Coordinates of C-alpha atoms in Angstrom, one line a residue:
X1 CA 13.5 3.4 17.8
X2 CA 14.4 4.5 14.3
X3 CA 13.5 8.2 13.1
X4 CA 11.9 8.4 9.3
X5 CA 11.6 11.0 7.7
X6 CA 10.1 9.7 4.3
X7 CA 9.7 11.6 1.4
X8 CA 7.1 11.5 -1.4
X9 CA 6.3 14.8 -3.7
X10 CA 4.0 12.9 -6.1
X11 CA 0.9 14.7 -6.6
X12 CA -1.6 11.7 -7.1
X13 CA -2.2 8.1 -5.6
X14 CA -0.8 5.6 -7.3
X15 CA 0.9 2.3 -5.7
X16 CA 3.8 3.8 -4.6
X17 CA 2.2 6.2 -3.0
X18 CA 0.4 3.5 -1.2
X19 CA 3.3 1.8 -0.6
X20 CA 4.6 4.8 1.7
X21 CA 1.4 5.2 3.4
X22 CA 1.5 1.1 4.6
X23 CA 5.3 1.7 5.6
X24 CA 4.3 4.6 8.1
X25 CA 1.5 2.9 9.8
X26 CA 3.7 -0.5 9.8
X27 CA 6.6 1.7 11.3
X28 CA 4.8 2.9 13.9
X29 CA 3.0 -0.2 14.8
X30 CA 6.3 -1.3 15.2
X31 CA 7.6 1.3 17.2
X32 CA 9.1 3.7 15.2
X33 CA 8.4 7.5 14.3
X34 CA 7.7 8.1 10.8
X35 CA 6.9 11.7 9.5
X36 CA 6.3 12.8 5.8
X37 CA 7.3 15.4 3.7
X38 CA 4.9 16.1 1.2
X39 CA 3.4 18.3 -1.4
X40 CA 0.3 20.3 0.0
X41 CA -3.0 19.1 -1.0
X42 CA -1.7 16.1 -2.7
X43 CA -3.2 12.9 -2.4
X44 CA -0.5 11.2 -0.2
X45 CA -0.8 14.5 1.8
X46 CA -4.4 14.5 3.4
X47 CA -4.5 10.5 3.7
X48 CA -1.5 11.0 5.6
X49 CA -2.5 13.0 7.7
X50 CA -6.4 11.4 8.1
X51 CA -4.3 8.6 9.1
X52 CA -2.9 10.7 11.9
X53 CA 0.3 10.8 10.1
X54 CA 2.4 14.3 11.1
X55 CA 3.1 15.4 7.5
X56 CA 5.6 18.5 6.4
X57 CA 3.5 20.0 3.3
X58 CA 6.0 21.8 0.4
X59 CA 4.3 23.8 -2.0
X60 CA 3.5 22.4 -5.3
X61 CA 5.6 25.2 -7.3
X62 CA 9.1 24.3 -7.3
X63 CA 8.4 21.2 -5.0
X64 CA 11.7 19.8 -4.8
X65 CA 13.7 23.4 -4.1
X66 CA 10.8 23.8 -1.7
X67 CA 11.1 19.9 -0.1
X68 CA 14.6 19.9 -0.3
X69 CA 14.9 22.9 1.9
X70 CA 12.4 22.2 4.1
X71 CA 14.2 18.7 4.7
X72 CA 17.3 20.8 5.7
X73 CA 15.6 22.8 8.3
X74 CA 14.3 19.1 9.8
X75 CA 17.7 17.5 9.2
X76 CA 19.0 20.2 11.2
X77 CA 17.4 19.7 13.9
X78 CA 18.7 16.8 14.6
X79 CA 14.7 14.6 14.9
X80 CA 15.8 11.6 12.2
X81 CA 17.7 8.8 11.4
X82 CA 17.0 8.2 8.5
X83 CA 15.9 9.2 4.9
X84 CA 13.6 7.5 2.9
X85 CA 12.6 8.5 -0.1
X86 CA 9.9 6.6 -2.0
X87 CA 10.0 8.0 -5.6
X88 CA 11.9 10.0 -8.1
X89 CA 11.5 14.1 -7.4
X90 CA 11.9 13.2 -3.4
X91 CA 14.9 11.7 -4.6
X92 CA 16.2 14.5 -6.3
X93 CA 15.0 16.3 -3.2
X94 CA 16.6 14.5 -0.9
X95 CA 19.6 15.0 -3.1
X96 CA 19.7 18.9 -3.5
X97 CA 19.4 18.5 0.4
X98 CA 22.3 17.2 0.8
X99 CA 20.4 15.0 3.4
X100 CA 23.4 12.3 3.0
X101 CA 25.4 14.1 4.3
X102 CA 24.1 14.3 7.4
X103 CA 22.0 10.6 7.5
X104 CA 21.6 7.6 5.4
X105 CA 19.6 8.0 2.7
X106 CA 17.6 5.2 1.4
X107 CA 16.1 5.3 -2.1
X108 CA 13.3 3.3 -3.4
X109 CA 13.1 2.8 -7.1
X110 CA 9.7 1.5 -8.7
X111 CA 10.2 1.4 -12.4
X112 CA 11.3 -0.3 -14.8
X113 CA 12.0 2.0 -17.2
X114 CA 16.2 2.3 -18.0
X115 CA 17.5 4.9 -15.6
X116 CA 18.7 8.2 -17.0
X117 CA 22.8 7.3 -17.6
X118 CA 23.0 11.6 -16.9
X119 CA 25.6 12.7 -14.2
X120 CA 23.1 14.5 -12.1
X121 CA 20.3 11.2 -12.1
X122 CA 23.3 8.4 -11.5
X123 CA 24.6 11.2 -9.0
X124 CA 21.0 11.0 -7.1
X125 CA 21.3 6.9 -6.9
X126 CA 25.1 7.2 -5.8
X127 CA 25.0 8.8 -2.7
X128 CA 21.7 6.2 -1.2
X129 CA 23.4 3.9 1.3
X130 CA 20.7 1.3 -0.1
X131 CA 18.7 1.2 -3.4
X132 CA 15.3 -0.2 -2.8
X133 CA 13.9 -2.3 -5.8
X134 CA 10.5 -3.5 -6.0
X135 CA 11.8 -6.7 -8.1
X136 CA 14.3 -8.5 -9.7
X137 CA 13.7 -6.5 -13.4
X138 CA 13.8 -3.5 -11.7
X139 CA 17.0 -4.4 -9.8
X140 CA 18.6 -5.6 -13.3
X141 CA 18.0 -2.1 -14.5
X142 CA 19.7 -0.6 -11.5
X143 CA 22.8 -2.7 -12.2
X144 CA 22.4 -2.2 -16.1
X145 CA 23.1 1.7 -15.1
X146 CA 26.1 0.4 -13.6
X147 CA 25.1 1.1 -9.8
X148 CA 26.9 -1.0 -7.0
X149 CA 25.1 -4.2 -6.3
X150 CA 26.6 -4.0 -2.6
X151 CA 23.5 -0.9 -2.5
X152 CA 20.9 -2.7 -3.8
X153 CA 18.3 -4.6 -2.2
X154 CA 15.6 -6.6 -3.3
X155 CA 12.2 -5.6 -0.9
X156 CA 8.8 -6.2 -3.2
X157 CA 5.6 -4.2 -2.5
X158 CA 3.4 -5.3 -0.2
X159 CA -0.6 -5.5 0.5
X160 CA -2.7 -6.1 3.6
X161 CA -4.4 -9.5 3.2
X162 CA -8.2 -8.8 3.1
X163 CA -10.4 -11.6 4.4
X164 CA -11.9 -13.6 1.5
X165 CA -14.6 -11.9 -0.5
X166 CA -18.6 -12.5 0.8
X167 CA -21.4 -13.5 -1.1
X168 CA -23.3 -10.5 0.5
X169 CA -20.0 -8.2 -0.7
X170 CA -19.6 -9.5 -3.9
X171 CA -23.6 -8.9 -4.6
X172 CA -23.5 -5.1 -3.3
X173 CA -20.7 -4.4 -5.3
X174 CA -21.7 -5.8 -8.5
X175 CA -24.9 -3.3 -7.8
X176 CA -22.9 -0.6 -7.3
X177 CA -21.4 -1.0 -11.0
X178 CA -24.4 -2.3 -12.6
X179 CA -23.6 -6.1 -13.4
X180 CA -26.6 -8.4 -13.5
X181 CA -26.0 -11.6 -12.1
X182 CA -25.8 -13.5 -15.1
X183 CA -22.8 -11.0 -15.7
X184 CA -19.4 -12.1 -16.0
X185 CA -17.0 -9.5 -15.4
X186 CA -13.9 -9.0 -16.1
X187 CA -12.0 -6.0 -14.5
X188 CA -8.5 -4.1 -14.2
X189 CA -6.9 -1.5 -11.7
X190 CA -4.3 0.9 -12.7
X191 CA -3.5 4.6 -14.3
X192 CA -5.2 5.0 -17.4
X193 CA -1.5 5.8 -18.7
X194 CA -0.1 4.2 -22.4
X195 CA 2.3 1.7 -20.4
X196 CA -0.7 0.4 -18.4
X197 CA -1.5 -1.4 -21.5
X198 CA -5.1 -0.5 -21.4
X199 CA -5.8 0.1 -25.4
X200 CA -4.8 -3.7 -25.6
X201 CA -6.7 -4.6 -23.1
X202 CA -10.2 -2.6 -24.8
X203 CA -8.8 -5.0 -28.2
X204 CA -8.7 -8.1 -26.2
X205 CA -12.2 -7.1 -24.7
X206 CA -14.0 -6.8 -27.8
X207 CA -12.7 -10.0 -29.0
X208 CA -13.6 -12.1 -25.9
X209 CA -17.4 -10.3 -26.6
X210 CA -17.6 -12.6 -29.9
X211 CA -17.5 -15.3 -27.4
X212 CA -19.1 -13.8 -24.3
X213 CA -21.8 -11.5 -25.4
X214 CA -22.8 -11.6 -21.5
X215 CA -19.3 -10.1 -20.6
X216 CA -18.4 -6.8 -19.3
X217 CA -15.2 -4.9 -18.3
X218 CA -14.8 -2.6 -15.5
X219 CA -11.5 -0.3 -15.5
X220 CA -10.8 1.4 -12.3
X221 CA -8.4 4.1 -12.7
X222 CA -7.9 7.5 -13.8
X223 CA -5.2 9.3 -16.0
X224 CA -4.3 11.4 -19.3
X225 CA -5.9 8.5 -21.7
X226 CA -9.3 8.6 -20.2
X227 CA -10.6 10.3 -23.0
X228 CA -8.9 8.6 -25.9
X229 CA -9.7 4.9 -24.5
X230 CA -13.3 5.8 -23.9
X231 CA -13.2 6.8 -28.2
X232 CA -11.6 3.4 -28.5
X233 CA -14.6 2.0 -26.8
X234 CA -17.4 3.9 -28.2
X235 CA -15.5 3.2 -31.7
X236 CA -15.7 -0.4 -30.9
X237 CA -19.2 -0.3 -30.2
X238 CA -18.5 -1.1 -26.8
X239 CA -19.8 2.0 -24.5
X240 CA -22.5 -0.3 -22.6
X241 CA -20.0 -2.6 -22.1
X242 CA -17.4 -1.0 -20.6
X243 CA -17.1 0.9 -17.2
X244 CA -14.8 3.5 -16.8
X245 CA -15.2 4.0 -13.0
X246 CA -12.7 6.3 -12.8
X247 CA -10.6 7.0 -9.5
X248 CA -12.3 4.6 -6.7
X249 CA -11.0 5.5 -3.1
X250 CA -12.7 2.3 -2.1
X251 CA -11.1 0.0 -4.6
X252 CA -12.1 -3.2 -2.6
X253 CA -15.9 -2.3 -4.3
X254 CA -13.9 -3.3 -7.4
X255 CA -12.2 -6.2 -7.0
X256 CA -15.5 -7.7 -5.4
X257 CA -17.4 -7.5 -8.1
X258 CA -14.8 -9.1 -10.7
X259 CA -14.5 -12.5 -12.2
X260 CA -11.3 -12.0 -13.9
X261 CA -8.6 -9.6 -12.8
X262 CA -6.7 -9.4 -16.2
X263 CA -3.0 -6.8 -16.1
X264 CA -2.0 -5.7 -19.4
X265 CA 0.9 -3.6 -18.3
X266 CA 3.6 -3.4 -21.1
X267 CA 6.0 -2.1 -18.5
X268 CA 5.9 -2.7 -14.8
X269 CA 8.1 -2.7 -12.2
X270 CA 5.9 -5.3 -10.5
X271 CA 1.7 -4.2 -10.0
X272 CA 0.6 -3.4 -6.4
X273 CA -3.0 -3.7 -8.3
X274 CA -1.8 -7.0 -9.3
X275 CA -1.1 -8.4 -5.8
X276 CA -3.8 -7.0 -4.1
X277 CA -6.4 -8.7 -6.6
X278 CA -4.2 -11.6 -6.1
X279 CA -4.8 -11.8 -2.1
X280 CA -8.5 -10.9 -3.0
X281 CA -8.4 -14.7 -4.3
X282 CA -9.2 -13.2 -8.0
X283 CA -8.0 -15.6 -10.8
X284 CA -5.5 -13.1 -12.5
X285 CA -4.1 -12.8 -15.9
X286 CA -1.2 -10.9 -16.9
X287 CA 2.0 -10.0 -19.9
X288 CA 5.0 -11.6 -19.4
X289 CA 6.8 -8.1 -18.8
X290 CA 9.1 -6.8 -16.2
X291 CA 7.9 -7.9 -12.4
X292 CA 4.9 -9.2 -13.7
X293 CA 6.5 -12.7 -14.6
X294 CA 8.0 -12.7 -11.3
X295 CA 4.8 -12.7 -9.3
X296 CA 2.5 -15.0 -11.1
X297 CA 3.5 -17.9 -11.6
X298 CA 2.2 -19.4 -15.2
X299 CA -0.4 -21.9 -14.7
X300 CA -0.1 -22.0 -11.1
X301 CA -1.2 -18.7 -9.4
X302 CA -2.3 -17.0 -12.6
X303 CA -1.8 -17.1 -16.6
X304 CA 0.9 -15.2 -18.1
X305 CA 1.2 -14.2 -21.7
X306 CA 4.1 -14.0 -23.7
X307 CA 3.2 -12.1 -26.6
X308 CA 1.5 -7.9 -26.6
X309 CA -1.7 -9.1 -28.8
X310 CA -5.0 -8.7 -28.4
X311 CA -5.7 -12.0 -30.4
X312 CA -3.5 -13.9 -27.5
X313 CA -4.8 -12.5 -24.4
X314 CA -8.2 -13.0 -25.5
X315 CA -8.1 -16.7 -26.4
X316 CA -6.3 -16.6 -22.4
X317 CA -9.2 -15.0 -21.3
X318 CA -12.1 -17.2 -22.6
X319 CA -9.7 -20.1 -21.7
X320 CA -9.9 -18.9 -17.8
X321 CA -13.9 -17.8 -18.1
X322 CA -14.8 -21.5 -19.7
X323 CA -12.9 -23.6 -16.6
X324 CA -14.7 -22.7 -13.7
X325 CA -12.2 -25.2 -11.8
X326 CA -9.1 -23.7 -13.3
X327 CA -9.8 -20.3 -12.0
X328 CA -10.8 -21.8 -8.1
X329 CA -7.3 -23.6 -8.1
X330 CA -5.6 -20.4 -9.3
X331 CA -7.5 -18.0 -7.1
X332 CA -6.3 -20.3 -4.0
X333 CA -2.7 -20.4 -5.2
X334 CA -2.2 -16.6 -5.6
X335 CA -4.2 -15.9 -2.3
X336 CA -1.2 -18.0 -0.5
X337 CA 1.1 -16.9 -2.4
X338 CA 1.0 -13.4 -1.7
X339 CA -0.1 -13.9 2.0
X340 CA 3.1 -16.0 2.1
X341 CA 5.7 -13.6 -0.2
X342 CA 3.7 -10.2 -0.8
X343 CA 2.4 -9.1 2.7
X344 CA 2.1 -5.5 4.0
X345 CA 4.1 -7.0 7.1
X346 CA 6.9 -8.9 4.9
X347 CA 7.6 -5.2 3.2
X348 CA 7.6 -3.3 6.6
X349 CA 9.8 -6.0 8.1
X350 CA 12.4 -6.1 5.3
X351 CA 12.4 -2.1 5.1
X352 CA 12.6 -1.7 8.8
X353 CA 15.2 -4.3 9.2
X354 CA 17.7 -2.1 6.5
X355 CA 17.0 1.2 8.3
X356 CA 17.9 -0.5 11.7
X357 CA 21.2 -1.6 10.0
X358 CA 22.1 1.6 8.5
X359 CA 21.3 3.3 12.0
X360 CA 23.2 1.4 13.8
X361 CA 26.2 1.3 11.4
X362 CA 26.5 5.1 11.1
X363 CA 25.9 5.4 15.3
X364 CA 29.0 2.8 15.2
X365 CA 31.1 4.6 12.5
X366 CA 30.5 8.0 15.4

């Protein structure tokens, strides 16, 4: 039985943050003790713990001092394997912990934004006995900062397949937002944050309307460009049109109601959003950017777009609302595709399979 003491101080949910949350439930249903350390109140915090999850809370002022010494006092008492941490600050945690020093220390890394070339953020990413990267574009930036290969391993997110959508769900959800059946809708899921690509997406939206006066957009999501991107909208003449749903704990209402899942992410490390609409059978359409191009496959499981304009995506858009046959045969694809490559289990396997081997390397190093 491995020990894990993962680490996470972000304060809101975002993927990663769901990420961890399927890892501890998949470690223990596997056998293995997995505790959290946490900042207080956060949102990884109390679903943790409503998950029956034990979780070691930090206060939010000085959160990685705090973490990092509270990891000390845990470390020291001799209860884990293993180190995990699942994002940047429990990294540096982790770090200021000295917790290699003591057991491995396994990094996740979910970005693909360059890495820091610093001494003290390359010095964080040294001393991980495995790197964990969410795809191959985040793994190239990993190497780019000139990081041993050796350490890095390629484990992508992972979702819980949902059974396929009902008529009965997709009706009550498409009440919930408002849509009238002869609707179509066209939805996204993510941060409202300027990488998420959501100001194109408003562009795009406005320009499909010429087309599809019957068309609406629902963004689930919330973040620091609420405000401007409902301007955008209102500016556009697009308030009616567009739902800003904000932060929905039960997402699955969203991606019920949806026609089109479209992911205009100008940066991404890969898009748990992206997968999960994927295994909700959801034709999908996304950029050609970082992970993205690595999970759908162009004309096969999705549509990808090369270029960052509003004109394109658009014209890809009314393309995938016009061929009601194109969108069936995509939606099928992607829901086998990620029940086959992008599976809560596939991720839990892969990650408990390196801590097992780090485990049992350091027990045989004793």
């Amino acid at each position: 039985m491995a020990r894990v003491l993962l680490v996470d101080l972000e304060r809101a949910w975002r993927g990663g943050q769901e990420q961890a949350l399927l890892l501890m439930a998949g470690l223990r249903g596997r056998g293995h003790c997995a505790e959290l350390v946490a900042v207080r109140d956060s949102a990884i915090a109390w679903r943790a713990q409503a998950a029956g999850n034990r979780v070691h809370a930090t206060p939010d002022a000085g959160r990685r001092i705090g973490a990092a010494r509270r990891m000390r006092g845990l470390l020291r008492e001799k209860r884990f394997d293993i180190v995990y941490a699942n994002e940047a600050h429990a990294l540096t945690a982790a770090w200021l912990a000295r917790s290699h020093r003591l057991v491995p220390l396994v990094a996740a890394r979910r970005v693909v934004f360059p890495l820091s070339r610093n001494a003290i953020s390359l010095a964080r990413y040294r001393v991980a006995a495995r790197i964990l990267a969410i795809s191959a574009a985040v793994r190239n930036e990993l190497l780019a900062a000139g990081l041993d290969a050796n350490r890095i391993e390629l484990v992508p997110d992972g979702v819980e397949i949902p059974a396929p959508i009902t008529p009965d769900a997709r009706e009550n959800a498409r009440k919930r937002w408002g849509f009238r059946t002869d609707e179509t809708v066209v939805e996204s899921v993510g941060a409202l944050t300027a990488e998420k690509g959501h100001a194109l997406l408003i562009d795009a939206f406005a320009k499909l309307r010429r087309e599809f006066p019957n068309c609406r957009l629902l963004l689930a999501g919330e973040g620091r460009l609420r405000a401007q991107l409902e301007r955008q909208a209102r500016e556009a003449g697009l308030t009616s049109a567009i739902v800003f749903a904000g932060f929905v704990p039960d997402v699955e209402s969203v991606y019920a109601a949806g026609d089109l899942f479209a992911f205009p992410s100008l940066l991404e490390g890969a898009g748990s959003s992206l997968i999960r609409a994927m295994a909700y059978g959801l034709p999908v359409l996304g950029l050609a950017r970082g992970g993205v191009a690595e999970i759908i496959e162009d004309g096969r499981t999705g549509v990808l777009v090369q270029e960052a304009s509003a004109e394109v995506l658009a014209r890809a858009a009314a393309r995938l609302l016009k061929d009601t046959d194109l969108r069936e045969r995509l939606s099928r694809a992607a829901r086998e595709t990620v029940a086959s490559r992008y599976s809560a289990d596939r991720m839990v396997d892969s990650t408990a399979r390196i801590f097992e081997e780090l485990i049992a390397g350091k027990a045989g190093s004793q």
